[in-house]
Amino acid sequence: MREFRSKVEELYGDFLREVREIERKWQEEWYNKGIFNAEPRPGKPKYFITVPYPYVSGSPHIGHGRTFTIGDVVARYKRARGFNVLYPIAWHITGTPIQSVADRIMKGDQDDIKLYSWYVSLYVDDPGKVKETLSAFTNPWNIAKFFASVYVRDFKSLGFSMDFRRQFTTGDPDYNAFIIWQYYRLRNAGYITQGSHVVLYSPDEGQAVGEHDIKGGDEIAIDILEFNLVKFRLEGSNEYLVAATLRPETIYGITNVWINPSVDYVRTEVNGERWIISRPAAWKLSYQGYDVKVLGTVRGEELIGKYVVAPLINRSVPVLPASFVDENTGTGIVYSVPAHAPYDYIALLDLKKDESTLSKYGIKDIVERIEPISIIKLPNYGKYPAKDVVEKLGVKNQNDRERLDEATRIVYREEFYNGVMRENTLFPELSVNKARERTIESLQGQGAWGRMYELEPRNVFTRSGNPVIAAVIKDQWFLNYGNPEWKSKAFKCLNLMKIIPEKYRKNFEDVFNWLSMRPCARKRGLGTRLPWDPDWIIESLSDSTIYMAYYTIAHKIKSSGLDKRLGEYARRVISSRGSDEEALSAIMMFFNYVFLGEGDLETVAKVFRVNKEFIEDLRKEFDYWYPVDERHSGPDLIGSHLSFFIFHHAAIFPERYWPRSITLNEYVIREGMKMSRSLGNVLPLPYIPTHYSADLARLYIASAADLDTTLDWREDDVVSTASRLVKFWDVVNRIIKAGKPSIAPNLNSLSLMTRWIISKINRAIRDATMDLENENIRGYVLKAFFDVLASIEKYLEISSVIGISKDEVRWVSWYVLERWIKLLQPVIPHMAEEVWHRMGNTTFISLEPWPTYDEGLISDDLDVAINIVERTIEDVQEILRVTKISPKAVHIYV
């Protein structure tokens, strides 16, 4: 942190130091006096806004800053509009990421030790203390506690108007009780099942993994592809070369089988049959329900020139060499259909020209006789679609993978949707997609078909660096999002909600349609153990779906000591594997009453040894704040957390408690590049109050991009924003220094320019309010800050030229400032608070009502008039520049 210096510091160092002092002053005032601590106020409208709690496995960065700043702008605006606002925060520690960090530090991993030393040094100056703190990180709980505490510091340093009393972590014993309640509700509703399904799996860690467990899992989309295995009997033996394909319907056009001559394949016994496949394939299949025994190895080149018998068509085809075949994809064996597969077509051309390989393996005559076999009719293409597309894209050879991948996508897409099978297949005139199903059935009938799963992308790793594969797991616990009743409720909830920006609604609908079985538990990491089967730990995204409900009562649970009783009941339920009926009943009746109003108040109070007024108070607190009015997040979570958020609310709560809206903002990049540790361009959040300022960062974040646009943090643009903030500071302090006028002027005698600036501020209030109501944060800031600042600068400049009286200027400047500073409070709250008090006010502007506007004072004619004058002046100046004359006077004829 000490070696970093921003451009803004170099240019505006004195200004930033002044602003930072102001920020520290008002943060101390706000948080010491708890002005953002929200209490129910019956009769007053409420607004409950949440942002997903951060995963505290490292320092936050400017990406967190964007999402939470947008949330805070909304919270402050709603508060000013008369809403009782709750904007809480908690800390996510569930899962394997923190455990993996602790494990790597314990093993002495130098990369992680260096990274976490840097993280800690962002908050701790003493190198000795940094080392001491890091030594405690071999315990994952110490990592969670440290970063949860510094996140609070970072969020306060940006002025977020949060109720920090309501903090909790997902590892707290009372939170465990809350999750136990949730999971029994889901199980009793029939939404949790146990069985064998294909999942993302880490063999080294022995468990299913979710997005939070995967390195880069929040940035990459991982698909599980289903490959068809086709068995080709090796002539003269009882062994099969087993190929993997996504297009089994192309078997009729086979010309040969490809293998990689430099790969060591393995001879295996798979479910009693002898298969030759790649070693990685044997390993993967052993996790996919197959009984696999490796018997020996065979070099790929030993198989070249041999023949195999293709099923269904009962035709012998040769085994030929191809370098594009990857042992880590499928089985490492590919059957060739050069008429319809670009890779096969170009590999065949390459091989026909490769005299040395043909001679080496003695296969020249075999290869020369091979010609593509067309089996699919495709409109607007010739006999061989693969040839057409390869030539159109200018593919050079089989190593030209980027263009070959594109050619493959084109051919496969066109044939799937528009192709029809030819007469030389088993299913002439049948569409390709239907022929695929019929071909699979036929292969199954001959015992020549199997199934294999692969990941896309191929190389996926856990946060501990262990490979992730697709596996079929027995006795895995799943959330059955495919349950028709549950899915119907979730769609109803979605249809009742606002999604802003609206374009993301389609993303939700697509996710809802494909959501089915999702593993909800694993064997390793932090979190709540599955109460009826505590060998499993509830997965990190599966325990973070309705926690917003816990915000409403968390502070009272902890301050009353009830957290200890709930935690003890949770411990008893888990240790008894759900058979401690007294403990389970206590948990269920407590949360059923508080969150659903079910059960008997006196019984709950008696079981927990508290007065019934306290339990009733918890119930009223929840009932006041719920539902969530706005969930603000990033679109990367639509495919997981945000969809689960909707599903679980629909499953557990009655309709009146379903969430009302989801708002989203896109990523943050830096200087045109994605932020990553490997590039060293991550901007940590602790840098903001030390190298920039909170209000400068908030202003830039809010104004630089629309919600659905990636925000590019560029130093030059931040400098430009800072220059306007400096000008703002100069202007408002000049107005304050001039003083508040004691007597208002005669409004009927105001000059045109004064009436124009009055129109401008009233228009800004009207239009900026409309922007905020529609969550157009950027539009609000551009109008409320930049446009008004430009108008005030123009007014002060022209008023001095045309001789408007000082009293009139003082009066209208104060009139504008009183409204303007309230308008800016959501985006630059610290400077707004300081200006408000320098104006002589004693209240907090953070709690002041939103400024009102007078439609009668907004004049389009005044805008037109001033614009005409400005353009006329510009025209005169341009004439003088071109003619290079210096007249004593300029006459304008109208």
GROMACS .gro file of C-alpha atoms in nm, residues 254-568:
model
  315
  254ILE     CA    1  -1.734  -4.286  -4.060
  255THR     CA    2  -1.415  -4.330  -4.265
  256ASN     CA    3  -1.164  -4.413  -3.991
  257VAL     CA    4  -1.080  -4.383  -3.621
  258TRP     CA    5  -0.826  -4.123  -3.503
  259ILE     CA    6  -0.578  -4.176  -3.222
  260ASN     CA    7  -0.279  -3.973  -3.106
  261PRO     CA    8   0.031  -4.183  -3.180
  262SER     CA    9   0.237  -4.021  -2.903
  263VAL     CA   10  -0.009  -4.101  -2.624
  264ASP     CA   11   0.016  -4.402  -2.392
  265TYR     CA   12  -0.335  -4.548  -2.387
  266VAL     CA   13  -0.448  -4.799  -2.125
  267ARG     CA   14  -0.596  -5.144  -2.165
  268THR     CA   15  -0.878  -5.163  -1.912
  269GLU     CA   16  -1.156  -5.386  -1.794
  270VAL     CA   17  -1.471  -5.173  -1.781
  271ASN     CA   18  -1.783  -5.342  -1.643
  272GLY     CA   19  -1.640  -5.677  -1.760
  273GLU     CA   20  -1.543  -5.563  -2.114
  274ARG     CA   21  -1.193  -5.494  -2.248
  275TRP     CA   22  -1.161  -5.126  -2.350
  276ILE     CA   23  -0.869  -4.927  -2.487
  277ILE     CA   24  -0.899  -4.563  -2.379
  278SER     CA   25  -0.676  -4.281  -2.253
  279ARG     CA   26  -0.553  -4.292  -1.895
  280PRO     CA   27  -0.737  -3.968  -1.795
  281ALA     CA   28  -1.058  -4.118  -1.938
  282ALA     CA   29  -1.018  -4.432  -1.728
  283TRP     CA   30  -0.972  -4.217  -1.419
  284LYS     CA   31  -1.278  -4.003  -1.494
  285LEU     CA   32  -1.501  -4.300  -1.579
  286SER     CA   33  -1.416  -4.460  -1.246
  287TYR     CA   34  -1.604  -4.168  -1.087
  288GLN     CA   35  -1.901  -4.196  -1.324
  289GLY     CA   36  -2.053  -4.529  -1.222
  290TYR     CA   37  -1.818  -4.758  -1.415
  291ASP     CA   38  -1.615  -5.042  -1.264
  292VAL     CA   39  -1.271  -4.969  -1.415
  293LYS     CA   40  -0.957  -5.179  -1.378
  294VAL     CA   41  -0.638  -5.080  -1.561
  295LEU     CA   42  -0.463  -5.389  -1.699
  296GLY     CA   43  -0.175  -5.239  -1.896
  297THR     CA   44  -0.068  -4.978  -2.149
  298VAL     CA   45  -0.042  -4.959  -2.525
  299ARG     CA   46   0.135  -4.687  -2.722
  300GLY     CA   47  -0.092  -4.510  -2.966
  301GLU     CA   48   0.143  -4.572  -3.258
  302GLU     CA   49   0.110  -4.950  -3.202
  303LEU     CA   50  -0.256  -4.929  -3.305
  304ILE     CA   51  -0.207  -4.736  -3.629
  305GLY     CA   52  -0.293  -4.934  -3.942
  306LYS     CA   53  -0.513  -5.181  -3.752
  307TYR     CA   54  -0.884  -5.208  -3.833
  308VAL     CA   55  -1.192  -5.182  -3.613
  309VAL     CA   56  -1.553  -5.277  -3.685
  310ALA     CA   57  -1.802  -4.989  -3.669
  311PRO     CA   58  -2.132  -5.079  -3.500
  312LEU     CA   59  -2.469  -5.043  -3.680
  313ILE     CA   60  -2.307  -5.032  -4.025
  314ASN     CA   61  -2.081  -5.338  -3.959
  315ARG     CA   62  -1.799  -5.193  -4.169
  316SER     CA   63  -1.425  -5.219  -4.104
  317VAL     CA   64  -1.239  -4.888  -4.086
  318PRO     CA   65  -0.870  -4.817  -4.024
  319VAL     CA   66  -0.706  -4.660  -3.719
  320LEU     CA   67  -0.508  -4.352  -3.826
  321PRO     CA   68  -0.286  -4.092  -3.654
  322ALA     CA   69  -0.396  -3.734  -3.571
  323SER     CA   70  -0.218  -3.482  -3.351
  324PHE     CA   71  -0.538  -3.288  -3.270
  325VAL     CA   72  -0.668  -3.577  -3.060
  326ASP     CA   73  -0.640  -3.481  -2.691
  327GLU     CA   74  -0.606  -3.758  -2.432
  328ASN     CA   75  -0.772  -3.529  -2.175
  329THR     CA   76  -1.090  -3.486  -2.381
  330GLY     CA   77  -1.340  -3.770  -2.389
  331THR     CA   78  -1.164  -4.104  -2.424
  332GLY     CA   79  -0.870  -3.973  -2.629
  333ILE     CA   80  -1.014  -4.163  -2.927
  334VAL     CA   81  -1.223  -4.000  -3.203
  335TYR     CA   82  -1.405  -4.155  -3.495
  336SER     CA   83  -1.371  -3.958  -3.818
  337VAL     CA   84  -1.656  -3.818  -4.030
  338PRO     CA   85  -1.472  -3.578  -4.263
  339ALA     CA   86  -1.786  -3.481  -4.458
  340HIS     CA   87  -1.945  -3.326  -4.150
  341ALA     CA   88  -1.666  -3.260  -3.897
  342PRO     CA   89  -1.418  -2.979  -3.980
  343TYR     CA   90  -1.144  -3.125  -3.758
  344ASP     CA   91  -1.175  -3.462  -3.934
  345TYR     CA   92  -1.177  -3.307  -4.280
  346ILE     CA   93  -0.866  -3.095  -4.228
  347ALA     CA   94  -0.683  -3.380  -4.045
  348LEU     CA   95  -0.750  -3.608  -4.344
  349LEU     CA   96  -0.612  -3.344  -4.585
  350ASP     CA   97  -0.304  -3.297  -4.363
  351LEU     CA   98  -0.241  -3.671  -4.345
  352LYS     CA   99  -0.271  -3.720  -4.723
  353LYS     CA  100   0.007  -3.461  -4.769
  354ASP     CA  101   0.228  -3.598  -4.488
  355GLU     CA  102   0.456  -3.837  -4.680
  356SER     CA  103   0.678  -3.900  -4.381
  357THR     CA  104   0.393  -4.019  -4.153
  358LEU     CA  105   0.234  -4.224  -4.432
  359SER     CA  106   0.566  -4.394  -4.494
  360LYS     CA  107   0.647  -4.442  -4.125
  361TYR     CA  108   0.328  -4.639  -4.058
  362GLY     CA  109   0.288  -4.794  -4.406
  363ILE     CA  110  -0.060  -4.651  -4.450
  364LYS     CA  111  -0.027  -4.456  -4.775
  365ASP     CA  112  -0.255  -4.681  -4.979
  366ILE     CA  113  -0.516  -4.689  -4.703
  367VAL     CA  114  -0.527  -4.311  -4.666
  368GLU     CA  115  -0.529  -4.237  -5.041
  369ARG     CA  116  -0.846  -4.448  -5.082
  370ILE     CA  117  -1.040  -4.255  -4.814
  371GLU     CA  118  -1.299  -4.006  -4.933
  372PRO     CA  119  -1.562  -3.825  -4.723
  373ILE     CA  120  -1.903  -3.990  -4.702
  374SER     CA  121  -2.197  -3.747  -4.705
  375ILE     CA  122  -2.485  -3.852  -4.477
  376ILE     CA  123  -2.669  -3.523  -4.408
  377LYS     CA  124  -2.847  -3.295  -4.654
  378LEU     CA  125  -2.810  -2.931  -4.557
  379PRO     CA  126  -2.977  -2.640  -4.744
  380ASN     CA  127  -2.737  -2.382  -4.891
  381TYR     CA  128  -2.437  -2.615  -4.851
  382GLY     CA  129  -2.267  -2.859  -5.087
  383LYS     CA  130  -2.222  -3.233  -5.045
  384TYR     CA  131  -1.958  -3.184  -4.774
  385PRO     CA  132  -2.054  -2.901  -4.530
  386ALA     CA  133  -1.727  -2.941  -4.337
  387LYS     CA  134  -1.526  -2.874  -4.655
  388ASP     CA  135  -1.739  -2.567  -4.736
  389VAL     CA  136  -1.691  -2.403  -4.398
  390VAL     CA  137  -1.321  -2.492  -4.367
  391GLU     CA  138  -1.251  -2.328  -4.702
  392LYS     CA  139  -1.470  -2.025  -4.625
  393LEU     CA  140  -1.287  -1.958  -4.295
  394GLY     CA  141  -0.945  -2.024  -4.448
  395VAL     CA  142  -0.842  -2.296  -4.202
  396LYS     CA  143  -0.475  -2.378  -4.258
  397ASN     CA  144  -0.423  -2.711  -4.083
  398GLN     CA  145  -0.536  -2.914  -3.783
  399ASN     CA  146  -0.336  -2.690  -3.548
  400ASP     CA  147  -0.543  -2.385  -3.654
  401ARG     CA  148  -0.768  -2.458  -3.357
  402GLU     CA  149  -0.940  -2.122  -3.319
  403ARG     CA  150  -1.081  -2.127  -3.671
  404LEU     CA  151  -1.150  -2.500  -3.653
  405ASP     CA  152  -1.352  -2.449  -3.334
  406GLU     CA  153  -1.554  -2.178  -3.509
  407ALA     CA  154  -1.604  -2.402  -3.816
  408THR     CA  155  -1.721  -2.684  -3.588
  409ARG     CA  156  -1.974  -2.458  -3.416
  410ILE     CA  157  -2.114  -2.344  -3.750
  411VAL     CA  158  -2.150  -2.691  -3.903
  412TYR     CA  159  -2.290  -2.855  -3.590
  413ARG     CA  160  -2.542  -2.576  -3.536
  414GLU     CA  161  -2.659  -2.569  -3.898
  415GLU     CA  162  -2.692  -2.946  -3.921
  416PHE     CA  163  -2.871  -2.985  -3.589
  417TYR     CA  164  -3.140  -2.731  -3.673
  418ASN     CA  165  -3.166  -2.766  -4.053
  419GLY     CA  166  -3.011  -3.100  -4.149
  420VAL     CA  167  -3.193  -3.410  -4.278
  421MET     CA  168  -3.043  -3.760  -4.293
  422ARG     CA  169  -2.962  -3.908  -4.637
  423GLU     CA  170  -3.069  -4.244  -4.780
  424ASN     CA  171  -2.739  -4.413  -4.685
  425THR     CA  172  -2.832  -4.400  -4.313
  426LEU     CA  173  -3.071  -4.604  -4.102
  427PHE     CA  174  -3.313  -4.312  -4.079
  428PRO     CA  175  -3.345  -4.140  -4.420
  429GLU     CA  176  -3.532  -3.808  -4.434
  430LEU     CA  177  -3.538  -3.787  -4.053
  431SER     CA  178  -3.418  -3.458  -3.896
  432VAL     CA  179  -3.072  -3.469  -3.740
  433ASN     CA  180  -3.196  -3.407  -3.385
  434LYS     CA  181  -3.449  -3.695  -3.410
  435ALA     CA  182  -3.198  -3.923  -3.583
  436ARG     CA  183  -2.963  -3.866  -3.290
  437GLU     CA  184  -3.215  -4.015  -3.047
  438ARG     CA  185  -3.294  -4.310  -3.275
  439THR     CA  186  -2.925  -4.381  -3.337
  440ILE     CA  187  -2.853  -4.389  -2.963
  441GLU     CA  188  -3.137  -4.637  -2.917
  442SER     CA  189  -2.995  -4.857  -3.194
  443LEU     CA  190  -2.643  -4.846  -3.049
  444GLN     CA  191  -2.783  -4.937  -2.708
  445GLY     CA  192  -2.963  -5.229  -2.865
  446GLN     CA  193  -2.629  -5.362  -2.991
  447GLY     CA  194  -2.456  -5.302  -2.657
  448ALA     CA  195  -2.225  -5.056  -2.835
  449TRP     CA  196  -2.314  -4.735  -2.649
  450GLY     CA  197  -2.222  -4.571  -2.319
  451ARG     CA  198  -2.225  -4.229  -2.152
  452MET     CA  199  -1.943  -4.010  -2.029
  453TYR     CA  200  -1.942  -3.661  -1.877
  454GLU     CA  201  -1.687  -3.387  -1.939
  455LEU     CA  202  -1.653  -3.028  -1.818
  456GLU     CA  203  -1.642  -2.724  -2.041
  457PRO     CA  204  -1.393  -2.562  -1.997
  458ARG     CA  205  -1.174  -2.866  -1.943
  459ASN     CA  206  -0.922  -2.739  -1.689
  460VAL     CA  207  -1.117  -2.654  -1.373
  461PHE     CA  208  -0.957  -2.652  -1.027
  462THR     CA  209  -1.065  -2.604  -0.669
  463ARG     CA  210  -0.928  -2.315  -0.468
  464SER     CA  211  -0.678  -2.563  -0.325
  465GLY     CA  212  -0.549  -2.630  -0.677
  466ASN     CA  213  -0.700  -2.978  -0.714
  467PRO     CA  214  -0.864  -3.084  -1.044
  468VAL     CA  215  -1.242  -3.085  -1.076
  469ILE     CA  216  -1.423  -3.342  -1.291
  470ALA     CA  217  -1.780  -3.447  -1.362
  471ALA     CA  218  -1.873  -3.739  -1.137
  472VAL     CA  219  -2.179  -3.947  -1.061
  473ILE     CA  220  -2.208  -3.946  -0.683
  474LYS     CA  221  -2.415  -4.194  -0.486
  475ASP     CA  222  -2.605  -4.083  -0.176
  476GLN     CA  223  -2.541  -3.715  -0.252
  477TRP     CA  224  -2.796  -3.470  -0.109
  478PHE     CA  225  -2.966  -3.243  -0.361
  479LEU     CA  226  -3.199  -2.948  -0.373
  480ASN     CA  227  -3.453  -3.051  -0.634
  481TYR     CA  228  -3.506  -2.724  -0.819
  482GLY     CA  229  -3.669  -2.928  -1.094
  483ASN     CA  230  -3.969  -3.005  -0.870
  484PRO     CA  231  -4.263  -2.873  -1.080
  485GLU     CA  232  -4.449  -2.727  -0.781
  486TRP     CA  233  -4.137  -2.546  -0.656
  487LYS     CA  234  -4.042  -2.420  -1.001
  488SER     CA  235  -4.394  -2.288  -1.057
  489LYS     CA  236  -4.380  -2.091  -0.730
  490ALA     CA  237  -4.039  -1.950  -0.820
  491PHE     CA  238  -4.164  -1.832  -1.159
  492LYS     CA  239  -4.465  -1.669  -0.993
  493CYS     CA  240  -4.232  -1.486  -0.754
  494LEU     CA  241  -4.008  -1.375  -1.042
  495ASN     CA  242  -4.305  -1.249  -1.241
  496LEU     CA  243  -4.418  -1.035  -0.947
  497MET     CA  244  -4.073  -0.880  -0.904
  498LYS     CA  245  -3.905  -0.581  -1.061
  499ILE     CA  246  -3.576  -0.668  -1.233
  500ILE     CA  247  -3.358  -0.362  -1.301
  501PRO     CA  248  -3.219  -0.338  -1.565
  502GLU     CA  249  -3.512  -0.527  -1.715
  503LYS     CA  250  -3.295  -0.693  -1.980
  504TYR     CA  251  -3.169  -0.938  -1.716
  505ARG     CA  252  -3.514  -1.092  -1.665
  506LYS     CA  253  -3.450  -1.326  -1.960
  507ASN     CA  254  -3.132  -1.447  -1.786
  508PHE     CA  255  -3.338  -1.541  -1.479
  509GLU     CA  256  -3.598  -1.721  -1.691
  510ASP     CA  257  -3.327  -1.921  -1.870
  511VAL     CA  258  -3.168  -2.023  -1.539
  512PHE     CA  259  -3.505  -2.120  -1.389
  513ASN     CA  260  -3.578  -2.342  -1.689
  514TRP     CA  261  -3.258  -2.544  -1.665
  515LEU     CA  262  -3.222  -2.553  -1.285
  516SER     CA  263  -3.275  -2.908  -1.164
  517MET     CA  264  -3.077  -3.114  -0.916
  518ARG     CA  265  -2.812  -2.915  -0.732
  519PRO     CA  266  -2.583  -3.071  -0.470
  520CYS     CA  267  -2.646  -2.891  -0.143
  521ALA     CA  268  -2.385  -3.058   0.079
  522ARG     CA  269  -2.020  -3.163   0.078
  523LYS     CA  270  -1.777  -3.334   0.312
  524ARG     CA  271  -1.525  -3.058   0.383
  525GLY     CA  272  -1.505  -2.690   0.481
  526LEU     CA  273  -1.680  -2.450   0.716
  527GLY     CA  274  -2.055  -2.430   0.761
  528THR     CA  275  -2.363  -2.591   0.910
  529ARG     CA  276  -2.370  -2.970   0.912
  530LEU     CA  277  -2.669  -3.135   0.751
  531PRO     CA  278  -2.868  -3.203   1.068
  532TRP     CA  279  -3.002  -3.549   0.981
  533ASP     CA  280  -2.676  -3.659   0.812
  534PRO     CA  281  -2.394  -3.457   0.975
  535ASP     CA  282  -2.120  -3.631   0.778
  536TRP     CA  283  -2.219  -3.370   0.518
  537ILE     CA  284  -2.178  -2.992   0.544
  538ILE     CA  285  -2.436  -2.767   0.377
  539GLU     CA  286  -2.283  -2.610   0.067
  540SER     CA  287  -2.185  -2.242   0.069
  541LEU     CA  288  -2.445  -2.111  -0.175
  542SER     CA  289  -2.715  -2.337  -0.037
  543ASP     CA  290  -2.697  -2.183   0.312
  544SER     CA  291  -2.713  -1.826   0.179
  545THR     CA  292  -3.058  -1.798   0.027
  546ILE     CA  293  -3.294  -1.647   0.287
  547TYR     CA  294  -3.042  -1.508   0.536
  548MET     CA  295  -3.188  -1.160   0.480
  549ALA     CA  296  -3.461  -1.270   0.722
  550TYR     CA  297  -3.195  -1.318   0.989
  551TYR     CA  298  -3.090  -0.952   0.960
  552THR     CA  299  -3.423  -0.853   1.112
  553ILE     CA  300  -3.355  -1.026   1.444
  554ALA     CA  301  -2.979  -1.098   1.462
  555HIS     CA  302  -2.893  -0.798   1.685
  556LYS     CA  303  -3.163  -0.880   1.940
  557ILE     CA  304  -3.078  -1.251   1.938
  558LYS     CA  305  -2.718  -1.173   2.028
  559SER     CA  306  -2.778  -0.892   2.278
  560SER     CA  307  -3.027  -1.107   2.472
  561GLY     CA  308  -2.804  -1.414   2.496
  562LEU     CA  309  -3.057  -1.616   2.300
  563ASP     CA  310  -2.783  -1.696   2.048
  564LYS     CA  311  -2.623  -1.929   2.302
  565ARG     CA  312  -2.944  -2.125   2.357
  566LEU     CA  313  -3.010  -2.153   1.986
  567GLY     CA  314  -2.650  -2.260   1.932
  568GLU     CA  315  -2.677  -2.529   2.200
   0.00000   0.00000   0.00000
